[in-house]
């Protein structure tokens, strides 16, 4: 355990900003980060509203993807006040959305039961996985070609198949959570999910080739001993910050571990998440490697990524600081991985006793990235969270970084500075956003616009308005 921590500390460094001459030359070649608000549209004036696990079912930022763009059209998924699952579509830049109900009704007041969307480019279908938290799921897919011909094919319920409790007959697991769709470079569609429960689960993959789904298997382990100064735990799960292909076909995942045994932390009011780790795959998720390139797991095999593996941790942190799980990640134009993490820094104390209150009072977000030399650089974003919730990361065409913070605030840092000059670009004033937002990770590459979905704050279970906000990024 001690050796692993020392290795991780050696890998992580705080890199000073480039010298004035280098920074000036790069700045002249590319603009720094900026956001210009260009519009806001309303998806629903009365979307379902209830707070559970400190979040909203329509606005859990880990729901890859609740908002996406494909071939000039944007798609959004949510639950209405009467709990019906709805998909909206609009042409980019349009002020109105066309909506269809897909025949499913939200079962529980549980914010984990999000709707995730994915596109299989091999056949132009839209796929949805929804309403799951350590139990079954509901799956719906469109007819082939619907997303390839959005102007020629009408947006109607008849374009979608009946809701299923399997992936076209593939059952996967009875304890299913956190669906995340990701498209392979060849246009196949993969589904990442957790089998098991919080504190005792394994990450797994399934894949759709345009004809059928098949299970690729689990790739993380829940076993092994993790010890802290407070105690030990022998069971856990890995929480992904994301799962994303870069333009060269490498699959990246940052993660945190969550222990089942509270004995590893200083107070029962905290949260057992610890350490930020990183793995990648160069064979479409079949084999996983640590940052040094050593194989640490195979999907569907007997060797899986485990807490005891060396070289996984890029930012060591014990379970005493309320480290958030499932934050966010991205990759830059050179294929280098970036992540956002957040926790209560040690300057505010070495033991959080109420993770919601302590994160709201003293939580900070940090940008972690791999530099050209292979080192890991970490920079604090100097904007207090004022929330227990997550922050989303996106990069523009110039590799400037943007952190979409709770309440719809946006901070940015320039690539020219080495991402050290973080500052607030948009304060979210007047949005009345609840907290987390859902970012369209796919739109920036298509029309240089940052879009995010947010829901207005309400009270109790009173429905509230759901909006999409658009910002132009540097041209």
Coordinates of C-alpha atoms in Angstrom, one line a residue:
X1 CA 0.0 0.0 0.0
X2 CA 2.8 2.4 0.9
X3 CA 4.7 1.7 -2.3
X4 CA 1.6 2.4 -4.4
X5 CA 1.1 5.8 -2.7
X6 CA 4.7 6.8 -3.2
X7 CA 4.6 5.8 -6.9
X8 CA 1.4 7.9 -7.4
X9 CA 3.0 10.9 -5.7
X10 CA 6.0 10.7 -8.0
X11 CA 3.8 10.7 -11.1
X12 CA 1.7 13.7 -10.0
X13 CA 3.3 17.1 -10.2
X14 CA 2.3 20.7 -10.0
X15 CA 3.7 22.3 -13.2
X16 CA 4.5 25.9 -13.3
X17 CA 3.0 28.1 -16.0
X18 CA 5.2 28.4 -19.1
X19 CA 7.7 31.2 -19.4
X20 CA 6.4 34.5 -20.8
X21 CA 8.0 34.1 -24.2
X22 CA 6.5 30.6 -24.8
X23 CA 3.1 31.5 -23.4
X24 CA 3.0 34.7 -25.6
X25 CA 3.9 32.8 -28.8
X26 CA 1.2 30.2 -28.2
X27 CA -1.4 32.7 -27.2
X28 CA -0.8 34.6 -30.5
X29 CA -1.5 31.4 -32.4
X30 CA -4.8 30.5 -30.7
X31 CA -7.4 32.3 -28.7
X32 CA -8.0 31.6 -25.0
X33 CA -11.2 30.3 -23.6
X34 CA -14.4 32.4 -23.8
X35 CA -18.2 31.7 -23.8
X36 CA -20.8 33.9 -25.5
X37 CA -24.4 33.0 -24.6
X38 CA -26.4 32.6 -27.8
X39 CA -29.7 31.2 -26.8
X40 CA -31.9 29.2 -24.4
X41 CA -34.7 26.8 -25.3
X42 CA -37.2 25.1 -23.1
X43 CA -37.7 21.4 -23.3
X44 CA -40.5 21.1 -20.7
X45 CA -42.2 23.7 -18.5
X46 CA -43.2 20.9 -16.0
X47 CA -40.5 18.2 -15.8
X48 CA -40.6 15.7 -13.0
X49 CA -38.9 17.0 -9.8
X50 CA -37.8 15.2 -6.7
X51 CA -34.4 15.3 -4.9
X52 CA -32.8 12.0 -4.0
X53 CA -29.2 11.1 -3.4
X54 CA -28.7 14.9 -3.5
X55 CA -29.6 15.0 -7.2
X56 CA -32.4 15.1 -9.9
X57 CA -33.2 12.3 -12.2
X58 CA -33.2 14.6 -15.2
X59 CA -29.9 16.3 -14.3
X60 CA -27.4 13.7 -13.0
X61 CA -24.3 14.8 -14.9
X62 CA -23.0 11.2 -15.2
X63 CA -25.9 10.2 -17.5
X64 CA -23.9 9.7 -20.7
X65 CA -25.7 11.0 -22.8
X66 CA -28.8 12.9 -21.7
X67 CA -28.1 15.4 -24.4
X68 CA -26.3 14.7 -27.7
X69 CA -25.8 16.0 -31.3
X70 CA -25.7 14.0 -34.5
X71 CA -25.7 15.1 -38.1
X72 CA -27.0 18.6 -37.5
X73 CA -29.7 17.7 -34.9
X74 CA -29.7 17.7 -31.2
X75 CA -31.4 15.1 -29.0
X76 CA -32.5 15.4 -25.3
X77 CA -34.0 12.8 -23.0
X78 CA -36.0 13.4 -19.8
X79 CA -39.0 12.4 -17.7
X80 CA -42.2 14.6 -17.7
X81 CA -44.3 15.6 -14.7
X82 CA -46.4 12.5 -15.3
X83 CA -43.2 10.4 -15.3
X84 CA -43.2 9.5 -19.0
X85 CA -39.9 9.1 -20.8
X86 CA -39.6 11.6 -23.6
X87 CA -37.1 12.2 -26.3
X88 CA -36.8 15.7 -27.9
X89 CA -35.2 16.6 -31.3
X90 CA -34.3 19.9 -32.9
X91 CA -32.2 21.2 -35.7
X92 CA -29.1 22.9 -34.4
X93 CA -30.0 26.5 -33.7
X94 CA -33.7 26.0 -33.7
X95 CA -35.8 27.5 -30.9
X96 CA -38.3 24.7 -30.6
X97 CA -38.2 20.9 -30.0
X98 CA -40.3 18.1 -31.4
X99 CA -41.0 15.4 -28.7
X100 CA -42.0 11.8 -28.6
X101 CA -42.9 9.5 -25.8
X102 CA -41.3 6.1 -25.9
X103 CA -43.7 4.1 -23.9
X104 CA -42.0 3.9 -20.5
X105 CA -42.9 5.4 -17.1
X106 CA -40.4 6.1 -14.4
X107 CA -40.8 3.6 -11.6
X108 CA -39.2 5.1 -8.5
X109 CA -38.3 8.5 -7.0
X110 CA -34.6 7.6 -7.4
X111 CA -32.3 10.1 -9.1
X112 CA -30.0 7.2 -10.3
X113 CA -32.8 6.1 -12.8
X114 CA -31.6 8.4 -15.5
X115 CA -32.1 8.1 -19.3
X116 CA -28.9 7.6 -21.3
X117 CA -28.7 7.8 -25.1
X118 CA -26.3 6.4 -27.7
X119 CA -26.0 6.4 -31.5
X120 CA -24.9 3.3 -33.4
X121 CA -23.4 4.9 -36.5
X122 CA -23.3 1.5 -38.3
X123 CA -27.1 1.6 -38.7
X124 CA -28.2 5.1 -37.7
X125 CA -30.2 4.0 -34.7
X126 CA -30.8 5.9 -31.4
X127 CA -30.6 3.7 -28.3
X128 CA -31.9 4.4 -24.8
X129 CA -31.2 2.7 -21.5
X130 CA -33.1 4.0 -18.5
X131 CA -34.7 3.5 -15.1
X132 CA -32.1 1.3 -13.3
X133 CA -30.4 1.3 -9.9
X134 CA -29.0 -2.1 -8.9
X135 CA -31.9 -3.9 -10.5
X136 CA -33.3 -4.3 -14.0
X137 CA -33.3 -1.8 -16.8
X138 CA -35.5 -0.6 -19.7
X139 CA -34.1 -0.5 -23.2
X140 CA -35.6 1.2 -26.3
X141 CA -34.1 1.6 -29.8
X142 CA -35.3 3.4 -32.9
X143 CA -35.7 2.1 -36.4
X144 CA -32.5 1.9 -38.5
X145 CA -31.5 5.2 -40.2
X146 CA -33.6 7.5 -38.1
X147 CA -30.6 9.6 -37.1
X148 CA -29.1 9.5 -40.5
X149 CA -32.1 11.1 -42.2
X150 CA -33.6 13.5 -39.6
X151 CA -35.3 15.7 -42.2
X152 CA -36.7 12.9 -44.2
X153 CA -38.0 10.6 -41.4
X154 CA -40.8 12.0 -39.2
X155 CA -40.2 12.2 -35.5
X156 CA -43.0 10.0 -34.2
X157 CA -43.5 7.3 -31.6
X158 CA -43.8 4.7 -34.4
X159 CA -40.1 5.2 -35.1
X160 CA -39.2 3.5 -31.8
X161 CA -39.6 -0.1 -30.8
X162 CA -41.4 -1.4 -27.7
X163 CA -39.6 -1.0 -24.3
X164 CA -37.6 -4.1 -23.4
X165 CA -36.1 -5.5 -20.2
X166 CA -33.2 -6.9 -22.1
X167 CA -30.9 -5.7 -24.9
X168 CA -32.8 -7.6 -27.7
X169 CA -32.7 -10.7 -25.6
X170 CA -29.4 -10.1 -23.8
X171 CA -30.1 -9.9 -20.1
X172 CA -26.7 -8.9 -18.7
X173 CA -27.3 -8.8 -14.9
X174 CA -30.1 -8.5 -12.4
X175 CA -28.1 -5.7 -10.6
X176 CA -27.6 -3.1 -13.3
X177 CA -26.7 0.6 -12.8
X178 CA -25.0 3.6 -14.6
X179 CA -25.5 2.9 -18.3
X180 CA -23.1 4.9 -20.4
X181 CA -23.1 4.5 -24.2
X182 CA -19.9 5.1 -26.2
X183 CA -19.4 4.8 -29.9
X184 CA -16.3 2.9 -31.2
X185 CA -14.3 4.5 -34.0
X186 CA -15.8 1.9 -36.4
X187 CA -19.3 3.0 -35.5
X188 CA -20.3 0.2 -33.3
X189 CA -22.0 1.0 -30.0
X190 CA -20.7 -0.1 -26.6
X191 CA -22.6 0.0 -23.3
X192 CA -20.7 0.5 -20.0
X193 CA -22.5 -0.4 -16.8
X194 CA -22.0 -1.6 -13.2
X195 CA -22.9 -5.1 -12.2
X196 CA -23.6 -5.3 -8.4
X197 CA -24.2 -2.6 -5.9
X198 CA -22.4 0.4 -4.4
X199 CA -19.4 -0.7 -2.5
X200 CA -19.5 -4.2 -4.1
X201 CA -19.7 -4.0 -7.9
X202 CA -17.8 -4.6 -11.1
X203 CA -17.7 -2.6 -14.3
X204 CA -18.6 -4.4 -17.5
X205 CA -19.1 -3.8 -21.2
X206 CA -21.6 -4.9 -23.9
X207 CA -21.3 -4.2 -27.7
X208 CA -23.8 -3.7 -30.5
X209 CA -22.5 -4.3 -34.1
X210 CA -25.5 -3.2 -36.1
X211 CA -27.1 -6.7 -35.9
X212 CA -27.1 -7.8 -32.3
X213 CA -25.8 -7.2 -28.8
X214 CA -23.3 -9.4 -27.0
X215 CA -21.8 -9.2 -23.6
X216 CA -18.0 -8.6 -23.5
X217 CA -17.9 -9.2 -19.8
X218 CA -16.6 -7.6 -16.6
X219 CA -13.2 -5.9 -16.4
X220 CA -12.9 -4.6 -12.8
X221 CA -12.6 -6.5 -9.5
X222 CA -14.4 -5.8 -6.3
X223 CA -12.0 -7.8 -4.1
X224 CA -8.7 -7.2 -2.5
X225 CA -7.6 -5.4 0.7
X226 CA -7.4 -1.6 0.9
X227 CA -6.0 -0.2 4.2
X228 CA -5.9 3.3 5.6
X229 CA -4.7 4.7 8.9
X230 CA -8.3 4.1 10.2
X231 CA -8.9 0.5 9.1
X232 CA -9.4 -1.9 6.2
X233 CA -11.9 -2.9 3.6
X234 CA -12.0 -6.0 1.4
X235 CA -14.9 -5.1 -0.9
X236 CA -15.5 -2.1 -3.2
X237 CA -16.5 -0.8 -6.6
X238 CA -14.8 1.4 -9.2
X239 CA -16.7 4.5 -10.2
X240 CA -15.9 5.8 -13.6
X241 CA -15.5 9.5 -14.4
X242 CA -16.3 8.5 -18.0
X243 CA -15.4 6.1 -20.8
X244 CA -14.3 7.9 -24.0
X245 CA -12.4 7.2 -27.3
X246 CA -10.0 9.8 -28.5
X247 CA -9.5 10.6 -32.2
X248 CA -6.8 7.9 -32.4
X249 CA -9.0 5.1 -31.1
X250 CA -7.7 4.8 -27.6
X251 CA -10.3 4.3 -24.9
X252 CA -9.7 6.3 -21.6
X253 CA -11.2 6.0 -18.1
X254 CA -10.5 7.9 -15.0
X255 CA -12.0 6.5 -11.8
X256 CA -12.3 6.5 -8.0
X257 CA -12.7 3.6 -5.7
X258 CA -15.5 3.3 -3.2
X259 CA -15.0 1.0 -0.2
X260 CA -17.8 -0.9 1.4
X261 CA -16.4 -0.7 4.9
X262 CA -16.7 2.7 6.6
X263 CA -13.8 1.7 8.8
X264 CA -11.4 3.2 6.2
X265 CA -12.5 6.8 6.9
X266 CA -12.3 9.1 9.9
X267 CA -16.0 9.8 10.3
X268 CA -19.2 7.9 9.4
X269 CA -20.6 11.1 8.0
X270 CA -18.0 11.2 5.2
X271 CA -17.9 9.1 2.0
X272 CA -15.5 6.2 1.3
X273 CA -14.3 7.3 -2.1
X274 CA -10.5 7.4 -2.3
X275 CA -7.8 8.0 -4.9
X276 CA -8.1 9.1 -8.6
X277 CA -6.9 6.4 -11.0
X278 CA -6.5 6.0 -14.7
X279 CA -6.6 3.2 -17.2
X280 CA -6.7 2.9 -21.0
X281 CA -7.4 0.4 -23.7
X282 CA -6.1 0.2 -27.3
X283 CA -8.2 -2.8 -28.4
X284 CA -11.7 -1.5 -27.9
X285 CA -12.0 -2.2 -24.2
X286 CA -10.8 -5.8 -24.3
X287 CA -7.4 -5.2 -22.5
X288 CA -6.8 -2.5 -19.9
X289 CA -3.4 -0.9 -19.1
X290 CA -2.2 1.5 -16.4
X291 CA -0.6 4.8 -17.3
X292 CA 2.8 3.2 -17.8
X293 CA 1.3 0.7 -20.4
X294 CA 1.3 -2.4 -18.2
X295 CA -1.6 -4.7 -18.7
X296 CA -3.8 -4.7 -15.5
X297 CA -7.0 -6.4 -16.7
X298 CA -8.9 -8.1 -19.5
X299 CA -12.6 -7.8 -20.1
X300 CA -14.3 -11.1 -19.6
X301 CA -11.1 -12.6 -18.4
X302 CA -9.8 -13.8 -15.0
X303 CA -7.4 -10.9 -14.5
X304 CA -9.3 -7.7 -13.7
X305 CA -8.4 -4.2 -12.7
X306 CA -8.0 -4.3 -8.9
X307 CA -7.3 -1.9 -6.1
X308 CA -4.1 -3.7 -5.4
X309 CA -2.7 -3.2 -8.9
X310 CA 0.4 -0.9 -9.1
X311 CA 0.5 2.2 -11.2
X312 CA -3.2 3.0 -11.3
X313 CA -3.3 6.0 -9.0
X314 CA -2.5 9.4 -10.5
X315 CA -3.7 11.5 -7.5
X316 CA -3.6 9.8 -4.1
X317 CA -6.2 10.8 -1.6
X318 CA -7.6 9.0 1.4
X319 CA -11.3 8.7 2.2
X320 CA -11.3 11.6 4.7
X321 CA -11.9 14.4 2.2
X322 CA -15.3 13.6 0.6
X323 CA -13.8 12.9 -2.9
X324 CA -16.7 12.9 -5.4
X325 CA -17.3 9.9 -7.6
X326 CA -18.2 10.0 -11.3
X327 CA -17.0 13.5 -12.0
X328 CA -15.8 14.0 -15.6
X329 CA -13.1 13.6 -18.2
X330 CA -12.1 14.4 -21.8
X331 CA -9.2 14.1 -24.2
X332 CA -7.3 16.8 -26.1
X333 CA -6.3 17.0 -29.7
X334 CA -3.1 15.0 -29.0
X335 CA -5.1 12.3 -27.3
X336 CA -3.9 13.2 -23.8
X337 CA -6.4 12.6 -21.0
X338 CA -7.9 15.3 -18.8
X339 CA -10.2 14.9 -15.7
X340 CA -12.0 17.0 -13.2
X341 CA -12.1 15.8 -9.6
X342 CA -13.4 17.5 -6.5
X343 CA -13.0 17.2 -2.7
X344 CA -12.4 19.2 0.5
X345 CA -8.8 20.2 0.5
X346 CA -6.7 19.6 3.6
X347 CA -6.3 23.3 4.3
X348 CA -10.0 23.1 5.5
X349 CA -9.2 20.1 7.8
X350 CA -8.2 16.5 7.6
X351 CA -11.6 14.9 8.3
X352 CA -14.9 15.7 6.7
X353 CA -17.8 14.7 9.0
X354 CA -20.8 15.6 6.8
X355 CA -19.9 15.2 3.1
X356 CA -22.8 17.3 1.8
X357 CA -22.3 20.2 4.2
X358 CA -18.5 20.1 4.0
X359 CA -18.3 19.9 0.3
X360 CA -20.9 22.8 0.0
X361 CA -18.9 24.9 2.5
X362 CA -15.3 24.0 1.4
X363 CA -15.3 21.8 -1.7
X364 CA -13.0 22.7 -4.6
X365 CA -12.6 21.3 -8.1
X366 CA -9.2 20.3 -9.6
X367 CA -8.1 19.8 -13.2
X368 CA -5.8 16.8 -13.7
X369 CA -4.2 16.2 -17.0
X370 CA -1.4 14.3 -18.6
X371 CA 1.3 16.5 -20.1
X372 CA 3.4 15.9 -23.2
X373 CA 6.2 14.5 -21.0
X374 CA 3.9 11.9 -19.5
X375 CA 3.7 13.5 -16.1
X376 CA 0.4 14.2 -14.4
X377 CA -0.4 17.9 -13.6
X378 CA -3.0 19.0 -11.1
X379 CA -4.4 22.6 -10.8
X380 CA -7.0 23.9 -8.5
X381 CA -9.9 25.8 -10.0
X382 CA -10.2 28.9 -7.9
X383 CA -14.0 28.9 -7.8
X384 CA -15.7 27.4 -4.7
X385 CA -18.2 24.7 -5.5
X386 CA -20.9 26.0 -3.0
X387 CA -22.5 22.6 -3.7
X388 CA -22.0 18.9 -3.0
X389 CA -22.5 18.2 -6.7
X390 CA -20.4 17.4 -9.8
X391 CA -18.6 19.5 -12.4
X392 CA -18.3 18.7 -16.1
X393 CA -15.3 19.1 -18.3
X394 CA -15.1 19.9 -22.0
X395 CA -12.3 21.0 -24.3
X396 CA -12.6 23.3 -27.4
X397 CA -10.9 23.1 -30.8
X398 CA -7.9 24.9 -29.3
X399 CA -7.6 22.6 -26.3
X400 CA -8.8 25.3 -24.0
X401 CA -10.5 23.6 -21.0
X402 CA -14.0 24.5 -19.6
X403 CA -15.4 23.4 -16.3
X404 CA -19.2 23.6 -16.1
X405 CA -19.7 24.0 -12.4
X406 CA -22.9 23.4 -10.4
X407 CA -25.7 26.0 -11.0
X408 CA -24.5 26.5 -14.6
X409 CA -21.4 28.5 -13.9
X410 CA -18.6 28.1 -16.4
X411 CA -14.9 28.5 -15.7
X412 CA -12.1 28.2 -18.3
X413 CA -8.3 27.8 -18.7
X414 CA -6.2 28.3 -21.7
X415 CA -4.1 25.6 -23.4
X416 CA -1.4 28.3 -23.9
X417 CA -0.9 28.6 -20.1
X418 CA -0.7 24.9 -19.6
X419 CA -4.2 25.1 -18.1
X420 CA -3.0 27.0 -15.1
X421 CA -5.0 30.3 -15.6
X422 CA -8.5 29.1 -14.5
X423 CA -11.1 31.9 -14.1
X424 CA -14.8 32.3 -14.1
X425 CA -16.3 33.0 -17.5
X426 CA -20.0 32.8 -16.8
X427 CA -21.7 33.1 -13.3
X428 CA -25.0 31.5 -14.1
X429 CA -26.9 34.5 -12.8
X430 CA -30.7 34.2 -13.3
X431 CA -30.8 30.6 -14.3
X432 CA -32.1 29.3 -10.9
X433 CA -30.4 26.0 -11.8
X434 CA -30.8 23.2 -9.2
X435 CA -27.1 22.1 -9.2
X436 CA -25.6 19.6 -11.7
X437 CA -26.0 20.1 -15.4
X438 CA -25.9 17.6 -18.3
X439 CA -23.4 18.6 -21.0
X440 CA -23.6 17.8 -24.7
X441 CA -20.2 16.2 -25.1
X442 CA -20.7 15.6 -28.8
X443 CA -21.8 19.1 -30.0
X444 CA -18.6 21.1 -29.8
X445 CA -16.8 19.2 -32.5
X446 CA -19.8 19.7 -34.8
X447 CA -20.6 23.4 -34.6
X448 CA -18.4 24.8 -31.9
X449 CA -21.2 25.3 -29.4
X450 CA -21.2 24.4 -25.7
X451 CA -24.7 23.2 -24.8
X452 CA -25.9 22.0 -21.4
X453 CA -29.3 20.9 -20.0
X454 CA -30.4 22.2 -16.6
X455 CA -33.5 22.1 -14.5
X456 CA -34.8 25.0 -12.4
X457 CA -34.8 24.7 -8.7
X458 CA -38.2 23.8 -7.1
X459 CA -39.4 22.5 -3.8
X460 CA -40.7 19.1 -2.7
X461 CA -42.1 17.3 -5.8
X462 CA -43.4 20.4 -7.6
X463 CA -42.5 20.0 -11.3
X464 CA -40.2 22.7 -12.8
X465 CA -38.9 23.9 -16.1
X466 CA -36.1 22.1 -18.1
X467 CA -33.9 24.1 -20.4
X468 CA -31.0 23.9 -22.8
X469 CA -28.5 26.7 -22.7
X470 CA -26.1 27.4 -25.7
X471 CA -22.7 29.2 -25.7
X472 CA -20.5 30.0 -28.7
X473 CA -16.9 29.1 -28.2
X474 CA -13.8 30.7 -29.8
X475 CA -14.0 30.5 -33.6

